């Protein structure tokens, strides 16, 4: 196969990874409704870790930089726990979708952290891009009707735990992207990190008051889909960024909020309002402005 054909195939696999990841928000919420926020998340990451180990093999830890193993694992596990539990503890399905959108602040925050910590050069356009993305999240969090600070804060106060976890997750993932880029030295520890996430969640489940897990065929199918989607997303993205068109993949990834919202709306049987889509549009445009501000 020619190098061009290899690049095209890898790019397609990278785009498929974005599709898989976009389905995760709705799948996590669906599994959490059946198995509980903590137990459901623990099962999802167990399935995801098993899938990654089967596909990517057992990582040779002796070849990994120690700093990457330490900081990468802590940040990865913290992010995944924040994401999954924020969705599991959401008051209702619509709020779960809103919380999923907060997760998509990470591209703008990653650009900001790259400027602050990695010496990334950027134009002043990064500031309005970040503000637009933040305002878009605020617009989504206001729910139906005209935006107002009181309405947005009222929604946050209705479930401060989930909103805090979701925002913390976006910040942590931006840190992960910034830190591991320098520390990984080309290594990929995602299979190990996913397994550690599962172990951490099982530990939390063991000391929690959450009830026993009760499986049914629909829940089992959702669980399998969630674990495979998460694992396949990471595995395919790794191929895409190593051998594909990274510029195209990076640009396409900024449109993941649209796919994620569509998938979640269908899976959770939830109608999304015009104001929600307006907020999603602001997040996408703001993220693209931030990305463009770092280009040349």
PDB file of N, CA and C in Angstrom, residues 24-123:
ATOM      1  N   UNK A  24     -20.435   8.547  23.120  1.00  0.00           N
ATOM      2  CA  UNK A  24     -20.160   8.123  24.490  1.00  0.00           C
ATOM      3  C   UNK A  24     -21.057   8.816  25.507  1.00  0.00           C
ATOM      4  N   UNK A  25     -21.376  10.112  25.300  1.00  0.00           N
ATOM      5  CA  UNK A  25     -22.182  10.863  26.272  1.00  0.00           C
ATOM      6  C   UNK A  25     -23.529  10.173  26.495  1.00  0.00           C
ATOM      7  N   UNK A  26     -24.236   9.901  25.413  1.00  0.00           N
ATOM      8  CA  UNK A  26     -25.531   9.242  25.524  1.00  0.00           C
ATOM      9  C   UNK A  26     -25.429   7.835  26.087  1.00  0.00           C
ATOM     10  N   UNK A  27     -24.379   7.102  25.718  1.00  0.00           N
ATOM     11  CA  UNK A  27     -24.214   5.731  26.187  1.00  0.00           C
ATOM     12  C   UNK A  27     -23.916   5.686  27.684  1.00  0.00           C
ATOM     13  N   UNK A  28     -23.038   6.581  28.160  1.00  0.00           N
ATOM     14  CA  UNK A  28     -22.715   6.609  29.593  1.00  0.00           C
ATOM     15  C   UNK A  28     -23.969   6.883  30.411  1.00  0.00           C
ATOM     16  N   UNK A  29     -24.769   7.865  29.972  1.00  0.00           N
ATOM     17  CA  UNK A  29     -25.998   8.180  30.707  1.00  0.00           C
ATOM     18  C   UNK A  29     -26.959   6.993  30.691  1.00  0.00           C
ATOM     19  N   UNK A  30     -27.089   6.324  29.561  1.00  0.00           N
ATOM     20  CA  UNK A  30     -28.004   5.189  29.458  1.00  0.00           C
ATOM     21  C   UNK A  30     -27.602   4.060  30.408  1.00  0.00           C
ATOM     22  N   UNK A  31     -26.304   3.752  30.442  1.00  0.00           N
ATOM     23  CA  UNK A  31     -25.821   2.693  31.335  1.00  0.00           C
ATOM     24  C   UNK A  31     -25.973   3.102  32.798  1.00  0.00           C
ATOM     25  N   UNK A  32     -25.718   4.369  33.102  1.00  0.00           N
ATOM     26  CA  UNK A  32     -25.835   4.859  34.478  1.00  0.00           C
ATOM     27  C   UNK A  32     -27.261   4.748  34.979  1.00  0.00           C
ATOM     28  N   UNK A  33     -28.230   4.970  34.110  1.00  0.00           N
ATOM     29  CA  UNK A  33     -29.631   4.850  34.516  1.00  0.00           C
ATOM     30  C   UNK A  33     -29.981   3.413  34.890  1.00  0.00           C
ATOM     31  N   UNK A  34     -29.301   2.436  34.284  1.00  0.00           N
ATOM     32  CA  UNK A  34     -29.605   1.042  34.558  1.00  0.00           C
ATOM     33  C   UNK A  34     -28.780   0.430  35.672  1.00  0.00           C
ATOM     34  N   UNK A  35     -27.499   0.843  35.781  1.00  0.00           N
ATOM     35  CA  UNK A  35     -26.595   0.214  36.742  1.00  0.00           C
ATOM     36  C   UNK A  35     -26.135   1.141  37.853  1.00  0.00           C
ATOM     37  N   UNK A  36     -26.547   2.402  37.810  1.00  0.00           N
ATOM     38  CA  UNK A  36     -26.112   3.362  38.820  1.00  0.00           C
ATOM     39  C   UNK A  36     -24.928   4.176  38.330  1.00  0.00           C
ATOM     40  N   UNK A  37     -24.739   5.393  38.861  1.00  0.00           N
ATOM     41  CA  UNK A  37     -23.662   6.269  38.382  1.00  0.00           C
ATOM     42  C   UNK A  37     -22.268   5.668  38.535  1.00  0.00           C
ATOM     43  N   UNK A  38     -21.968   5.085  39.706  1.00  0.00           N
ATOM     44  CA  UNK A  38     -20.620   4.571  39.955  1.00  0.00           C
ATOM     45  C   UNK A  38     -20.458   3.173  39.367  1.00  0.00           C
ATOM     46  N   UNK A  39     -21.391   2.273  39.667  1.00  0.00           N
ATOM     47  CA  UNK A  39     -21.299   0.913  39.151  1.00  0.00           C
ATOM     48  C   UNK A  39     -21.349   0.866  37.634  1.00  0.00           C
ATOM     49  N   UNK A  40     -22.207   1.700  37.035  1.00  0.00           N
ATOM     50  CA  UNK A  40     -22.285   1.745  35.582  1.00  0.00           C
ATOM     51  C   UNK A  40     -20.994   2.218  34.957  1.00  0.00           C
ATOM     52  N   UNK A  41     -20.405   3.278  35.543  1.00  0.00           N
ATOM     53  CA  UNK A  41     -19.140   3.796  35.021  1.00  0.00           C
ATOM     54  C   UNK A  41     -18.022   2.770  35.180  1.00  0.00           C
ATOM     55  N   UNK A  42     -17.992   2.074  36.331  1.00  0.00           N
ATOM     56  CA  UNK A  42     -16.962   1.054  36.557  1.00  0.00           C
ATOM     57  C   UNK A  42     -17.058  -0.055  35.515  1.00  0.00           C
ATOM     58  N   UNK A  43     -18.276  -0.470  35.181  1.00  0.00           N
ATOM     59  CA  UNK A  43     -18.462  -1.510  34.176  1.00  0.00           C
ATOM     60  C   UNK A  43     -18.037  -1.035  32.788  1.00  0.00           C
ATOM     61  N   UNK A  44     -18.383   0.216  32.452  1.00  0.00           N
ATOM     62  CA  UNK A  44     -18.021   0.758  31.136  1.00  0.00           C
ATOM     63  C   UNK A  44     -16.509   0.759  30.950  1.00  0.00           C
ATOM     64  N   UNK A  45     -15.791   1.261  31.958  1.00  0.00           N
ATOM     65  CA  UNK A  45     -14.330   1.354  31.812  1.00  0.00           C
ATOM     66  C   UNK A  45     -13.669  -0.014  31.905  1.00  0.00           C
ATOM     67  N   UNK A  46     -14.310  -0.965  32.573  1.00  0.00           N
ATOM     68  CA  UNK A  46     -13.785  -2.332  32.580  1.00  0.00           C
ATOM     69  C   UNK A  46     -13.866  -2.935  31.186  1.00  0.00           C
ATOM     70  N   UNK A  47     -15.014  -2.769  30.539  1.00  0.00           N
ATOM     71  CA  UNK A  47     -15.177  -3.271  29.172  1.00  0.00           C
ATOM     72  C   UNK A  47     -14.233  -2.541  28.222  1.00  0.00           C
ATOM     73  N   UNK A  48     -14.131  -1.207  28.383  1.00  0.00           N
ATOM     74  CA  UNK A  48     -13.235  -0.430  27.534  1.00  0.00           C
ATOM     75  C   UNK A  48     -11.781  -0.841  27.694  1.00  0.00           C
ATOM     76  N   UNK A  49     -11.359  -1.081  28.942  1.00  0.00           N
ATOM     77  CA  UNK A  49      -9.971  -1.496  29.188  1.00  0.00           C
ATOM     78  C   UNK A  49      -9.691  -2.857  28.574  1.00  0.00           C
ATOM     79  N   UNK A  50     -10.635  -3.791  28.718  1.00  0.00           N
ATOM     80  CA  UNK A  50     -10.458  -5.125  28.134  1.00  0.00           C
ATOM     81  C   UNK A  50     -10.358  -5.045  26.619  1.00  0.00           C
ATOM     82  N   UNK A  51     -11.202  -4.216  26.003  1.00  0.00           N
ATOM     83  CA  UNK A  51     -11.162  -4.045  24.547  1.00  0.00           C
ATOM     84  C   UNK A  51      -9.807  -3.477  24.114  1.00  0.00           C
ATOM     85  N   UNK A  52      -9.322  -2.457  24.811  1.00  0.00           N
ATOM     86  CA  UNK A  52      -8.045  -1.838  24.450  1.00  0.00           C
ATOM     87  C   UNK A  52      -6.883  -2.810  24.620  1.00  0.00           C
ATOM     88  N   UNK A  53      -6.901  -3.596  25.682  1.00  0.00           N
ATOM     89  CA  UNK A  53      -5.822  -4.562  25.899  1.00  0.00           C
ATOM     90  C   UNK A  53      -5.830  -5.640  24.824  1.00  0.00           C
ATOM     91  N   UNK A  54      -7.023  -6.037  24.369  1.00  0.00           N
ATOM     92  CA  UNK A  54      -7.110  -7.033  23.304  1.00  0.00           C
ATOM     93  C   UNK A  54      -6.617  -6.478  21.975  1.00  0.00           C
ATOM     94  N   UNK A  55      -6.933  -5.200  21.715  1.00  0.00           N
ATOM     95  CA  UNK A  55      -6.583  -4.593  20.427  1.00  0.00           C
ATOM     96  C   UNK A  55      -5.140  -4.095  20.411  1.00  0.00           C
ATOM     97  N   UNK A  56      -4.716  -3.428  21.481  1.00  0.00           N
ATOM     98  CA  UNK A  56      -3.405  -2.777  21.511  1.00  0.00           C
ATOM     99  C   UNK A  56      -2.345  -3.592  22.231  1.00  0.00           C
ATOM    100  N   UNK A  57      -2.766  -4.602  22.986  1.00  0.00           N
ATOM    101  CA  UNK A  57      -1.806  -5.415  23.712  1.00  0.00           C
ATOM    102  C   UNK A  57      -1.405  -4.792  25.035  1.00  0.00           C
ATOM    103  N   UNK A  58      -0.714  -5.573  25.840  1.00  0.00           N
ATOM    104  CA  UNK A  58      -0.241  -5.097  27.130  1.00  0.00           C
ATOM    105  C   UNK A  58       0.932  -4.140  26.936  1.00  0.00           C
ATOM    106  N   UNK A  59       0.811  -2.905  27.450  1.00  0.00           N
ATOM    107  CA  UNK A  59       1.914  -1.956  27.276  1.00  0.00           C
ATOM    108  C   UNK A  59       3.155  -2.374  28.059  1.00  0.00           C
ATOM    109  N   UNK A  60       4.338  -2.144  27.483  1.00  0.00           N
ATOM    110  CA  UNK A  60       5.602  -2.434  28.160  1.00  0.00           C
ATOM    111  C   UNK A  60       5.987  -1.231  29.009  1.00  0.00           C
ATOM    112  N   UNK A  61       5.613  -1.291  30.276  1.00  0.00           N
ATOM    113  CA  UNK A  61       5.762  -0.131  31.153  1.00  0.00           C
ATOM    114  C   UNK A  61       7.220   0.269  31.338  1.00  0.00           C
ATOM    115  N   UNK A  62       8.140  -0.673  31.192  1.00  0.00           N
ATOM    116  CA  UNK A  62       9.561  -0.352  31.392  1.00  0.00           C
ATOM    117  C   UNK A  62      10.076   0.638  30.356  1.00  0.00           C
ATOM    118  N   UNK A  63       9.383   0.734  29.230  1.00  0.00           N
ATOM    119  CA  UNK A  63       9.818   1.650  28.169  1.00  0.00           C
ATOM    120  C   UNK A  63       9.152   3.020  28.272  1.00  0.00           C
ATOM    121  N   UNK A  64       8.234   3.189  29.209  1.00  0.00           N
ATOM    122  CA  UNK A  64       7.489   4.435  29.345  1.00  0.00           C
ATOM    123  C   UNK A  64       8.228   5.395  30.267  1.00  0.00           C
ATOM    124  N   UNK A  65       8.266   6.689  29.932  1.00  0.00           N
ATOM    125  CA  UNK A  65       8.829   7.680  30.859  1.00  0.00           C
ATOM    126  C   UNK A  65       8.042   7.691  32.174  1.00  0.00           C
ATOM    127  N   UNK A  66       8.754   7.721  33.288  1.00  0.00           N
ATOM    128  CA  UNK A  66       8.075   7.642  34.582  1.00  0.00           C
ATOM    129  C   UNK A  66       7.171   8.849  34.824  1.00  0.00           C
ATOM    130  N   UNK A  67       7.626  10.010  34.391  1.00  0.00           N
ATOM    131  CA  UNK A  67       6.813  11.218  34.591  1.00  0.00           C
ATOM    132  C   UNK A  67       5.489  11.105  33.837  1.00  0.00           C
ATOM    133  N   UNK A  68       5.533  10.510  32.645  1.00  0.00           N
ATOM    134  CA  UNK A  68       4.314  10.322  31.856  1.00  0.00           C
ATOM    135  C   UNK A  68       3.376   9.347  32.553  1.00  0.00           C
ATOM    136  N   UNK A  69       3.916   8.246  33.071  1.00  0.00           N
ATOM    137  CA  UNK A  69       3.095   7.271  33.769  1.00  0.00           C
ATOM    138  C   UNK A  69       2.428   7.893  34.992  1.00  0.00           C
ATOM    139  N   UNK A  70       3.176   8.713  35.722  1.00  0.00           N
ATOM    140  CA  UNK A  70       2.643   9.309  36.945  1.00  0.00           C
ATOM    141  C   UNK A  70       1.594  10.369  36.637  1.00  0.00           C
ATOM    142  N   UNK A  71       2.014  11.423  35.940  1.00  0.00           N
ATOM    143  CA  UNK A  71       1.098  12.542  35.695  1.00  0.00           C
ATOM    144  C   UNK A  71      -0.005  12.161  34.697  1.00  0.00           C
ATOM    145  N   UNK A  72       0.348  11.385  33.675  1.00  0.00           N
ATOM    146  CA  UNK A  72      -0.644  10.987  32.689  1.00  0.00           C
ATOM    147  C   UNK A  72      -1.744  10.144  33.304  1.00  0.00           C
ATOM    148  N   UNK A  73      -1.371   9.172  34.136  1.00  0.00           N
ATOM    149  CA  UNK A  73      -2.384   8.308  34.735  1.00  0.00           C
ATOM    150  C   UNK A  73      -3.282   9.073  35.694  1.00  0.00           C
ATOM    151  N   UNK A  74      -2.704   9.949  36.513  1.00  0.00           N
ATOM    152  CA  UNK A  74      -3.502  10.713  37.482  1.00  0.00           C
ATOM    153  C   UNK A  74      -4.503  11.614  36.762  1.00  0.00           C
ATOM    154  N   UNK A  75      -4.038  12.338  35.749  1.00  0.00           N
ATOM    155  CA  UNK A  75      -4.923  13.256  35.035  1.00  0.00           C
ATOM    156  C   UNK A  75      -5.981  12.507  34.237  1.00  0.00           C
ATOM    157  N   UNK A  76      -5.582  11.416  33.572  1.00  0.00           N
ATOM    158  CA  UNK A  76      -6.534  10.636  32.775  1.00  0.00           C
ATOM    159  C   UNK A  76      -7.634  10.059  33.657  1.00  0.00           C
ATOM    160  N   UNK A  77      -7.243   9.421  34.753  1.00  0.00           N
ATOM    161  CA  UNK A  77      -8.225   8.815  35.649  1.00  0.00           C
ATOM    162  C   UNK A  77      -9.152   9.876  36.239  1.00  0.00           C
ATOM    163  N   UNK A  78      -8.568  11.002  36.656  1.00  0.00           N
ATOM    164  CA  UNK A  78      -9.392  12.068  37.237  1.00  0.00           C
ATOM    165  C   UNK A  78     -10.395  12.594  36.222  1.00  0.00           C
ATOM    166  N   UNK A  79      -9.954  12.771  34.977  1.00  0.00           N
ATOM    167  CA  UNK A  79     -10.863  13.282  33.938  1.00  0.00           C
ATOM    168  C   UNK A  79     -12.011  12.312  33.684  1.00  0.00           C
ATOM    169  N   UNK A  80     -11.682  11.042  33.484  1.00  0.00           N
ATOM    170  CA  UNK A  80     -12.718  10.069  33.145  1.00  0.00           C
ATOM    171  C   UNK A  80     -13.732   9.913  34.283  1.00  0.00           C
ATOM    172  N   UNK A  81     -13.265   9.972  35.520  1.00  0.00           N
ATOM    173  CA  UNK A  81     -14.177   9.888  36.658  1.00  0.00           C
ATOM    174  C   UNK A  81     -15.088  11.113  36.693  1.00  0.00           C
ATOM    175  N   UNK A  82     -14.509  12.287  36.475  1.00  0.00           N
ATOM    176  CA  UNK A  82     -15.324  13.515  36.456  1.00  0.00           C
ATOM    177  C   UNK A  82     -16.386  13.459  35.365  1.00  0.00           C
ATOM    178  N   UNK A  83     -15.991  13.024  34.174  1.00  0.00           N
ATOM    179  CA  UNK A  83     -16.934  12.966  33.053  1.00  0.00           C
ATOM    180  C   UNK A  83     -18.062  11.983  33.325  1.00  0.00           C
ATOM    181  N   UNK A  84     -17.696  10.760  33.690  1.00  0.00           N
ATOM    182  CA  UNK A  84     -18.716   9.718  33.839  1.00  0.00           C
ATOM    183  C   UNK A  84     -19.656  10.004  35.004  1.00  0.00           C
ATOM    184  N   UNK A  85     -19.127  10.464  36.127  1.00  0.00           N
ATOM    185  CA  UNK A  85     -19.986  10.710  37.286  1.00  0.00           C
ATOM    186  C   UNK A  85     -20.833  11.968  37.110  1.00  0.00           C
ATOM    187  N   UNK A  86     -20.320  12.960  36.390  1.00  0.00           N
ATOM    188  CA  UNK A  86     -21.144  14.147  36.145  1.00  0.00           C
ATOM    189  C   UNK A  86     -22.387  13.773  35.350  1.00  0.00           C
ATOM    190  N   UNK A  87     -22.229  12.868  34.383  1.00  0.00           N
ATOM    191  CA  UNK A  87     -23.378  12.414  33.589  1.00  0.00           C
ATOM    192  C   UNK A  87     -24.288  11.506  34.409  1.00  0.00           C
ATOM    193  N   UNK A  88     -23.673  10.633  35.213  1.00  0.00           N
ATOM    194  CA  UNK A  88     -24.471   9.710  36.013  1.00  0.00           C
ATOM    195  C   UNK A  88     -25.297  10.407  37.081  1.00  0.00           C
ATOM    196  N   UNK A  89     -24.765  11.493  37.657  1.00  0.00           N
ATOM    197  CA  UNK A  89     -25.457  12.216  38.721  1.00  0.00           C
ATOM    198  C   UNK A  89     -26.367  13.326  38.193  1.00  0.00           C
ATOM    199  N   UNK A  90     -26.451  13.483  36.883  1.00  0.00           N
ATOM    200  CA  UNK A  90     -27.336  14.507  36.318  1.00  0.00           C
ATOM    201  C   UNK A  90     -28.772  14.261  36.760  1.00  0.00           C
ATOM    202  N   UNK A  91     -29.509  15.343  36.977  1.00  0.00           N
ATOM    203  CA  UNK A  91     -30.875  15.235  37.486  1.00  0.00           C
ATOM    204  C   UNK A  91     -31.826  14.611  36.470  1.00  0.00           C
ATOM    205  N   UNK A  92     -31.553  14.838  35.187  1.00  0.00           N
ATOM    206  CA  UNK A  92     -32.406  14.286  34.136  1.00  0.00           C
ATOM    207  C   UNK A  92     -31.585  14.174  32.850  1.00  0.00           C
ATOM    208  N   UNK A  93     -32.195  13.663  31.815  1.00  0.00           N
ATOM    209  CA  UNK A  93     -31.463  13.421  30.570  1.00  0.00           C
ATOM    210  C   UNK A  93     -31.035  14.712  29.877  1.00  0.00           C
ATOM    211  N   UNK A  94     -31.898  15.727  29.916  1.00  0.00           N
ATOM    212  CA  UNK A  94     -31.549  16.987  29.285  1.00  0.00           C
ATOM    213  C   UNK A  94     -30.339  17.611  29.971  1.00  0.00           C
ATOM    214  N   UNK A  95     -30.318  17.529  31.292  1.00  0.00           N
ATOM    215  CA  UNK A  95     -29.171  18.071  32.018  1.00  0.00           C
ATOM    216  C   UNK A  95     -27.904  17.283  31.705  1.00  0.00           C
ATOM    217  N   UNK A  96     -28.034  15.969  31.500  1.00  0.00           N
ATOM    218  CA  UNK A  96     -26.873  15.151  31.136  1.00  0.00           C
ATOM    219  C   UNK A  96     -26.273  15.611  29.810  1.00  0.00           C
ATOM    220  N   UNK A  97     -27.135  15.930  28.849  1.00  0.00           N
ATOM    221  CA  UNK A  97     -26.637  16.413  27.554  1.00  0.00           C
ATOM    222  C   UNK A  97     -25.954  17.766  27.717  1.00  0.00           C
ATOM    223  N   UNK A  98     -26.535  18.651  28.544  1.00  0.00           N
ATOM    224  CA  UNK A  98     -25.909  19.946  28.813  1.00  0.00           C
ATOM    225  C   UNK A  98     -24.525  19.758  29.435  1.00  0.00           C
ATOM    226  N   UNK A  99     -24.429  18.837  30.394  1.00  0.00           N
ATOM    227  CA  UNK A  99     -23.149  18.574  31.054  1.00  0.00           C
ATOM    228  C   UNK A  99     -22.133  18.017  30.066  1.00  0.00           C
ATOM    229  N   UNK A 100     -22.611  17.213  29.118  1.00  0.00           N
ATOM    230  CA  UNK A 100     -21.719  16.703  28.087  1.00  0.00           C
ATOM    231  C   UNK A 100     -21.117  17.812  27.252  1.00  0.00           C
ATOM    232  N   UNK A 101     -21.881  18.881  27.041  1.00  0.00           N
ATOM    233  CA  UNK A 101     -21.365  20.005  26.262  1.00  0.00           C
ATOM    234  C   UNK A 101     -20.298  20.785  27.022  1.00  0.00           C
ATOM    235  N   UNK A 102     -20.407  20.836  28.347  1.00  0.00           N
ATOM    236  CA  UNK A 102     -19.369  21.507  29.136  1.00  0.00           C
ATOM    237  C   UNK A 102     -18.024  20.826  28.906  1.00  0.00           C
ATOM    238  N   UNK A 103     -18.060  19.513  28.699  1.00  0.00           N
ATOM    239  CA  UNK A 103     -16.838  18.764  28.408  1.00  0.00           C
ATOM    240  C   UNK A 103     -16.105  19.328  27.190  1.00  0.00           C
ATOM    241  N   UNK A 104     -16.858  19.892  26.233  1.00  0.00           N
ATOM    242  CA  UNK A 104     -16.241  20.383  24.999  1.00  0.00           C
ATOM    243  C   UNK A 104     -15.646  21.785  25.130  1.00  0.00           C
ATOM    244  N   UNK A 105     -15.489  22.239  26.363  1.00  0.00           N
ATOM    245  CA  UNK A 105     -14.651  23.419  26.595  1.00  0.00           C
ATOM    246  C   UNK A 105     -13.172  23.079  26.479  1.00  0.00           C
ATOM    247  N   UNK A 106     -12.852  21.777  26.536  1.00  0.00           N
ATOM    248  CA  UNK A 106     -11.439  21.406  26.593  1.00  0.00           C
ATOM    249  C   UNK A 106     -10.602  21.861  25.387  1.00  0.00           C
ATOM    250  N   UNK A 107     -11.127  21.904  24.139  1.00  0.00           N
ATOM    251  CA  UNK A 107     -10.254  22.385  23.060  1.00  0.00           C
ATOM    252  C   UNK A 107      -9.778  23.817  23.271  1.00  0.00           C
ATOM    253  N   UNK A 108     -10.698  24.709  23.683  1.00  0.00           N
ATOM    254  CA  UNK A 108     -10.308  26.094  23.931  1.00  0.00           C
ATOM    255  C   UNK A 108      -9.356  26.187  25.110  1.00  0.00           C
ATOM    256  N   UNK A 109      -9.633  25.434  26.159  1.00  0.00           N
ATOM    257  CA  UNK A 109      -8.764  25.460  27.338  1.00  0.00           C
ATOM    258  C   UNK A 109      -7.392  24.860  27.034  1.00  0.00           C
ATOM    259  N   UNK A 110      -7.346  23.871  26.140  1.00  0.00           N
ATOM    260  CA  UNK A 110      -6.058  23.283  25.752  1.00  0.00           C
ATOM    261  C   UNK A 110      -5.188  24.316  25.047  1.00  0.00           C
ATOM    262  N   UNK A 111      -5.810  25.107  24.156  1.00  0.00           N
ATOM    263  CA  UNK A 111      -5.067  26.176  23.482  1.00  0.00           C
ATOM    264  C   UNK A 111      -4.537  27.170  24.509  1.00  0.00           C
ATOM    265  N   UNK A 112      -5.387  27.548  25.470  1.00  0.00           N
ATOM    266  CA  UNK A 112      -4.969  28.491  26.496  1.00  0.00           C
ATOM    267  C   UNK A 112      -3.788  27.949  27.302  1.00  0.00           C
ATOM    268  N   UNK A 113      -3.844  26.690  27.692  1.00  0.00           N
ATOM    269  CA  UNK A 113      -2.764  26.103  28.486  1.00  0.00           C
ATOM    270  C   UNK A 113      -1.496  25.913  27.668  1.00  0.00           C
ATOM    271  N   UNK A 114      -1.655  25.641  26.376  1.00  0.00           N
ATOM    272  CA  UNK A 114      -0.484  25.542  25.507  1.00  0.00           C
ATOM    273  C   UNK A 114       0.242  26.879  25.436  1.00  0.00           C
ATOM    274  N   UNK A 115      -0.515  27.965  25.454  1.00  0.00           N
ATOM    275  CA  UNK A 115       0.081  29.303  25.447  1.00  0.00           C
ATOM    276  C   UNK A 115       0.779  29.578  26.775  1.00  0.00           C
ATOM    277  N   UNK A 116       0.117  29.216  27.879  1.00  0.00           N
ATOM    278  CA  UNK A 116       0.644  29.529  29.208  1.00  0.00           C
ATOM    279  C   UNK A 116       1.830  28.655  29.596  1.00  0.00           C
ATOM    280  N   UNK A 117       1.774  27.348  29.240  1.00  0.00           N
ATOM    281  CA  UNK A 117       2.765  26.407  29.764  1.00  0.00           C
ATOM    282  C   UNK A 117       3.729  25.855  28.715  1.00  0.00           C
ATOM    283  N   UNK A 118       3.318  25.818  27.450  1.00  0.00           N
ATOM    284  CA  UNK A 118       4.164  25.212  26.414  1.00  0.00           C
ATOM    285  C   UNK A 118       4.796  26.223  25.471  1.00  0.00           C
ATOM    286  N   UNK A 119       4.583  27.503  25.726  1.00  0.00           N
ATOM    287  CA  UNK A 119       5.187  28.526  24.872  1.00  0.00           C
ATOM    288  C   UNK A 119       4.558  28.640  23.503  1.00  0.00           C
ATOM    289  N   UNK A 120       3.336  28.148  23.347  1.00  0.00           N
ATOM    290  CA  UNK A 120       2.636  28.247  22.063  1.00  0.00           C
ATOM    291  C   UNK A 120       2.370  29.713  21.721  1.00  0.00           C
ATOM    292  N   UNK A 121       2.722  30.114  20.511  1.00  0.00           N
ATOM    293  CA  UNK A 121       2.477  31.485  20.075  1.00  0.00           C
ATOM    294  C   UNK A 121       1.070  31.590  19.492  1.00  0.00           C
ATOM    295  N   UNK A 122       0.415  32.700  19.757  1.00  0.00           N
ATOM    296  CA  UNK A 122      -0.955  32.889  19.275  1.00  0.00           C
ATOM    297  C   UNK A 122      -1.237  34.376  19.136  1.00  0.00           C
ATOM    298  N   UNK A 123      -2.240  34.699  18.338  1.00  0.00           N
ATOM    299  CA  UNK A 123      -2.661  36.086  18.181  1.00  0.00           C
ATOM    300  C   UNK A 123      -3.681  36.437  19.270  1.00  0.00           C
TER     301      UNK A 123
END
